[in-house]
């Protein structure tokens, strides 16, 4: 059983570790799966886009860099036959997900999408939703004057036009480095104390985030609630119709085990 795992997320690293039979830091999600996976003899190739410097590498074999669109991914799958593809990329990485769907369809390989659930507001939260980065940039000046952007490097430029004092947090610096905002270079996970300090020290009065979901970057939402500031949330791109979708690493492990027993693999 050989699996191509499209990664770049914490869940993808957890899944690679689970499928390679490694411990899951006490998360216990793959407990039942590990024995089954070991029995199935799964070989995982993780794929990373190669965007971030000093990326955290998953367990097992890793390849880095884009495939070259749908055609490139089809070629790769023909040159490196796999029994299944698991797309465990970030919920906002819509292009690679669409490419994976098209390429696996063309090659005839089963595809699973592992997508963590989005965030939901608590009763005391004041959240505003935007359908896109540009819609968020249009709405932002009505919500505050000192913004904390936690959307990464991509899409940052859309907020230059707001004219607000802005603090942006990214893993790597945007190139060219924007002159219109202050930057914090940091990689999550972030603690509640980290986030409270930022909101307080920079007198932030509005937080901007993607609906990334997951615990690693959720503390900012609690900090915003405690500071009584609004949160502008950018909605996820829709999932493509067709592939099976699961929300947890444990479910993905079980899907791989089932795929290993399927007659088509
Ligand atoms: P994207 O817009 O969906 O993908 C753009 C291109 O990057 C794809 O067409 C593909 O190039 C390449 N690519 C993306 N993920 C890849 C992977 N796992 N392996 C090989 N090539 C990949 O993705 P993105 O939003 O730029 O994100 C890039 C990567 O960063 C993703 O893997 C994602 O999991 C991770 N990430 C993204 C975010 C985010 O907010 N978007 C946050 C955290 C982590 P080709 O067409 O040449 O194959």
XYZ file of C-alpha atoms and ligand atoms in Angstrom:
313
model
C 0.000 0.000 0.000
C 1.606 3.279 -1.130
C -0.002 6.647 -0.359
C 0.766 10.140 -1.637
C 0.034 12.538 1.231
C -0.371 16.184 0.186
C 0.741 18.090 3.235
C 1.874 21.384 4.701
C -0.294 21.138 7.835
C -0.027 19.758 11.349
C -2.610 17.092 10.539
C -0.582 15.944 7.537
C 2.447 15.500 9.807
C 0.308 13.606 12.356
C -1.060 11.381 9.610
C 2.401 10.679 8.178
C 3.566 9.765 11.691
C 0.532 7.523 12.241
C 0.897 5.749 8.922
C 4.599 5.243 9.498
C 3.747 3.611 12.831
C 5.228 6.389 14.989
C 3.814 7.690 18.277
C 1.234 10.488 18.058
C 2.314 12.533 21.090
C -0.373 10.992 23.236
C -3.173 12.264 21.005
C -4.388 8.695 20.906
C -6.109 9.222 17.597
C -4.336 6.450 15.746
C -4.302 3.967 18.591
C -6.643 1.562 16.882
C -5.271 2.392 13.475
C -1.607 1.857 14.137
C -1.815 -1.897 14.443
C -3.973 -2.102 11.328
C -1.633 0.171 9.402
C 1.430 -1.767 10.433
C -0.292 -4.912 9.244
C -1.135 -3.234 5.941
C 2.465 -2.177 5.344
C 1.715 1.400 4.293
C 4.433 3.415 2.567
C 3.834 7.188 2.631
C 5.310 9.866 0.388
C 4.538 13.317 1.805
C 4.483 16.252 -0.584
C 5.182 19.849 0.440
C 4.812 22.961 -1.709
C 8.161 24.244 -0.429
C 6.939 27.754 0.377
C 8.097 28.188 3.965
C 11.732 28.297 4.954
C 12.808 25.717 7.476
C 9.535 23.742 7.127
C 8.762 21.083 9.742
C 9.276 17.811 7.907
C 6.893 14.884 8.291
C 8.024 11.365 9.125
C 8.946 9.154 6.204
C 9.692 9.986 2.577
C 9.214 13.624 1.547
C 9.171 15.373 -1.833
C 9.168 19.158 -2.125
C 7.836 21.556 -4.790
C 4.830 21.996 -7.054
C 3.976 19.245 -9.518
C 3.177 21.615 -12.396
C -0.629 21.766 -12.313
C -2.988 18.884 -13.057
C -0.837 17.602 -15.921
C 2.270 17.584 -13.750
C 0.492 15.726 -10.974
C -0.869 13.187 -13.483
C 2.671 12.641 -14.784
C 4.001 12.270 -11.245
C 1.311 9.721 -10.363
C 2.100 7.730 -13.509
C 5.833 7.768 -12.773
C 5.351 7.014 -9.058
C 2.282 4.741 -8.860
C 0.368 4.980 -5.580
C -2.727 3.167 -4.337
C -4.349 6.249 -2.823
C -3.909 10.011 -2.411
C -4.752 11.857 0.809
C -5.117 15.612 0.511
C -4.320 16.949 3.993
C -3.468 20.456 2.801
C -4.651 23.670 4.458
C -8.371 24.525 4.085
C -7.371 27.615 2.033
C -5.072 25.691 -0.335
C -7.844 25.358 -2.918
C -5.695 24.969 -6.045
C -3.830 21.851 -4.957
C -7.105 20.305 -3.746
C -8.760 20.951 -7.126
C -5.673 19.616 -8.917
C -5.638 16.478 -6.762
C -9.292 15.804 -7.573
C -8.761 16.213 -11.319
C -5.499 14.234 -11.427
C -6.694 11.286 -9.318
C -9.817 11.092 -11.480
C -7.693 10.964 -14.638
C -5.303 8.338 -13.234
C -8.021 6.320 -11.462
C -6.640 6.523 -7.916
C -8.891 6.965 -4.848
C -8.698 10.381 -3.135
C -9.475 11.311 0.459
C -9.633 14.923 1.670
C -8.711 15.462 5.328
C -10.131 18.842 6.336
C -10.233 20.032 9.946
C -13.535 21.717 10.918
C -13.769 25.512 10.811
C -14.119 27.676 13.919
C -17.450 28.725 15.406
C -18.036 31.864 17.497
C -18.765 31.682 21.226
C -21.789 33.602 22.581
C -19.646 36.612 23.612
C -17.867 36.908 20.269
C -18.441 39.631 17.689
C -17.501 38.028 14.400
C -17.989 39.462 10.929
C -17.642 37.151 7.918
C -16.182 38.000 4.525
C -16.281 35.801 1.434
C -12.794 36.740 0.255
C -9.656 38.606 1.224
C -10.688 41.573 -0.890
C -14.185 41.663 0.686
C -12.506 41.571 4.117
C -10.288 44.522 3.152
C -13.389 46.477 2.073
C -15.165 45.782 5.372
C -12.231 46.266 7.747
C -12.240 50.113 8.029
C -15.800 49.922 9.408
C -14.712 47.628 12.253
C -11.618 49.256 13.756
C -8.588 51.491 13.403
C -5.684 49.281 14.553
C -5.799 45.894 12.834
C -3.979 42.627 13.551
C -3.801 40.576 10.326
C -3.194 36.867 10.887
C -3.752 35.651 7.339
C -0.151 34.886 6.370
C 1.705 36.454 3.450
C -0.764 35.639 0.710
C -3.437 38.284 0.303
C -1.719 40.811 2.564
C -1.461 43.420 -0.205
C -5.262 43.668 -0.422
C -5.228 45.434 2.964
C -2.786 48.196 1.985
C -5.684 50.309 0.739
C -7.452 50.364 4.145
C -5.117 53.089 5.441
C -5.416 51.614 8.946
C -2.503 51.111 11.313
C -1.808 47.415 10.722
C 0.242 44.670 12.334
C 0.647 41.560 10.166
C 1.939 38.182 11.363
C 3.605 35.784 8.897
C 6.005 32.865 9.092
C 8.322 34.289 6.422
C 8.529 37.948 5.375
C 6.589 38.965 2.272
C 8.806 39.975 -0.642
C 9.034 42.860 -1.186
C 8.627 43.755 2.467
C 5.532 45.983 2.709
C 6.110 49.530 3.995
C 2.460 50.109 4.913
C 2.326 47.666 7.875
C 4.340 46.437 10.834
C 5.391 42.783 10.689
C 5.764 40.033 13.269
C 7.552 36.947 11.930
C 6.431 33.935 13.951
C 5.244 30.362 13.496
C 2.407 28.904 15.573
C 1.210 27.391 17.767
C 0.567 30.559 19.793
C -0.505 30.652 23.435
C -3.266 32.798 24.872
C -0.597 34.811 26.731
C 1.238 35.444 23.413
C -1.937 36.731 21.811
C -3.042 38.848 24.768
C 0.365 40.526 24.829
C 0.140 41.423 21.138
C -3.399 42.813 21.410
C -2.491 44.849 24.491
C 0.954 46.125 23.464
C -0.200 47.218 20.013
C -3.633 48.497 21.157
C -5.300 46.287 18.545
C -9.020 46.953 18.102
C -9.828 44.474 15.305
C -8.481 41.006 14.458
C -8.493 39.553 10.924
C -8.210 35.807 10.389
C -8.950 33.079 7.898
C -11.329 30.377 9.112
C -8.393 27.988 9.340
C -9.823 25.953 12.221
C -7.810 23.782 14.582
C -6.239 24.499 17.962
C -2.767 25.758 16.916
C -3.868 29.302 16.105
C -7.199 29.492 17.961
C -5.895 31.351 21.038
C -6.171 34.689 19.180
C -9.959 34.193 19.080
C -10.087 33.761 22.856
C -7.825 36.798 23.302
C -10.089 38.897 21.051
C -13.122 37.796 23.080
C -11.409 38.715 26.340
C -10.375 42.123 24.949
C -13.894 42.694 23.588
C -12.685 43.361 20.044
C -14.362 42.262 16.800
C -12.986 39.506 14.601
C -13.194 39.617 10.820
C -13.226 36.027 9.550
C -12.509 35.118 5.936
C -14.667 32.183 4.829
C -13.066 29.033 3.460
C -13.166 28.292 -0.236
C -15.733 25.550 -0.873
C -14.558 21.948 -1.043
C -14.813 20.385 -4.477
C -17.726 18.013 -4.928
C -16.823 14.347 -5.222
C -14.081 13.091 -2.943
C -14.723 11.571 0.463
C -13.967 14.112 3.213
C -13.004 13.361 6.824
C -12.202 15.751 9.669
C -9.702 13.880 11.827
C -6.401 12.090 11.474
C -7.930 8.966 13.048
C -10.658 8.850 10.376
C -8.007 9.263 7.675
C -5.999 6.365 9.120
C -9.124 4.193 9.041
C -9.807 5.216 5.416
C -6.258 4.194 4.425
C -6.706 0.846 6.179
C -10.003 0.315 4.334
C -8.388 1.347 1.032
C -5.588 -1.164 1.622
C -8.222 -3.928 1.762
C -10.139 -2.700 -1.253
C -9.900 -4.891 -4.378
C -9.085 -1.851 -6.560
C -5.796 -1.190 -4.733
P -2.575 26.372 -3.298
O -2.904 27.773 -3.662
O -3.654 25.387 -3.237
O -1.478 25.777 -4.293
C -0.719 26.569 -5.188
C 0.266 25.648 -5.852
O 1.262 25.235 -4.907
C -0.363 24.349 -6.343
O -0.975 24.526 -7.599
C 0.841 23.438 -6.373
O 1.684 23.773 -7.462
C 1.612 23.868 -5.149
N 1.278 23.082 -3.950
C 0.432 23.393 -2.948
N 0.445 22.463 -1.995
C 1.313 21.511 -2.423
C 1.774 20.303 -1.863
N 1.341 19.870 -0.644
N 2.691 19.568 -2.566
C 3.138 20.012 -3.778
N 2.744 21.161 -4.339
C 1.840 21.910 -3.673
O -1.788 26.333 -1.912
P -1.293 27.530 -0.980
O -2.463 28.151 -0.335
O -0.324 28.358 -1.758
O -0.517 26.696 0.119
C 0.722 26.068 -0.195
C 0.969 25.009 0.854
O 1.038 25.621 2.125
C -0.128 23.951 0.918
O 0.470 22.686 0.834
C -0.804 24.161 2.245
O -1.125 22.952 2.878
C 0.220 24.953 3.047
N -0.424 25.983 3.886
C -1.239 26.901 3.315
C -1.840 27.860 4.122
C -2.786 28.875 3.541
O -3.313 29.703 4.311
N -3.062 28.857 2.255
C -1.594 27.873 5.491
C -0.747 26.904 6.047
C -0.156 25.964 5.222
P 1.610 22.985 -8.842
O 0.369 23.458 -9.527
O 2.882 23.367 -9.530
O 1.550 21.516 -8.518
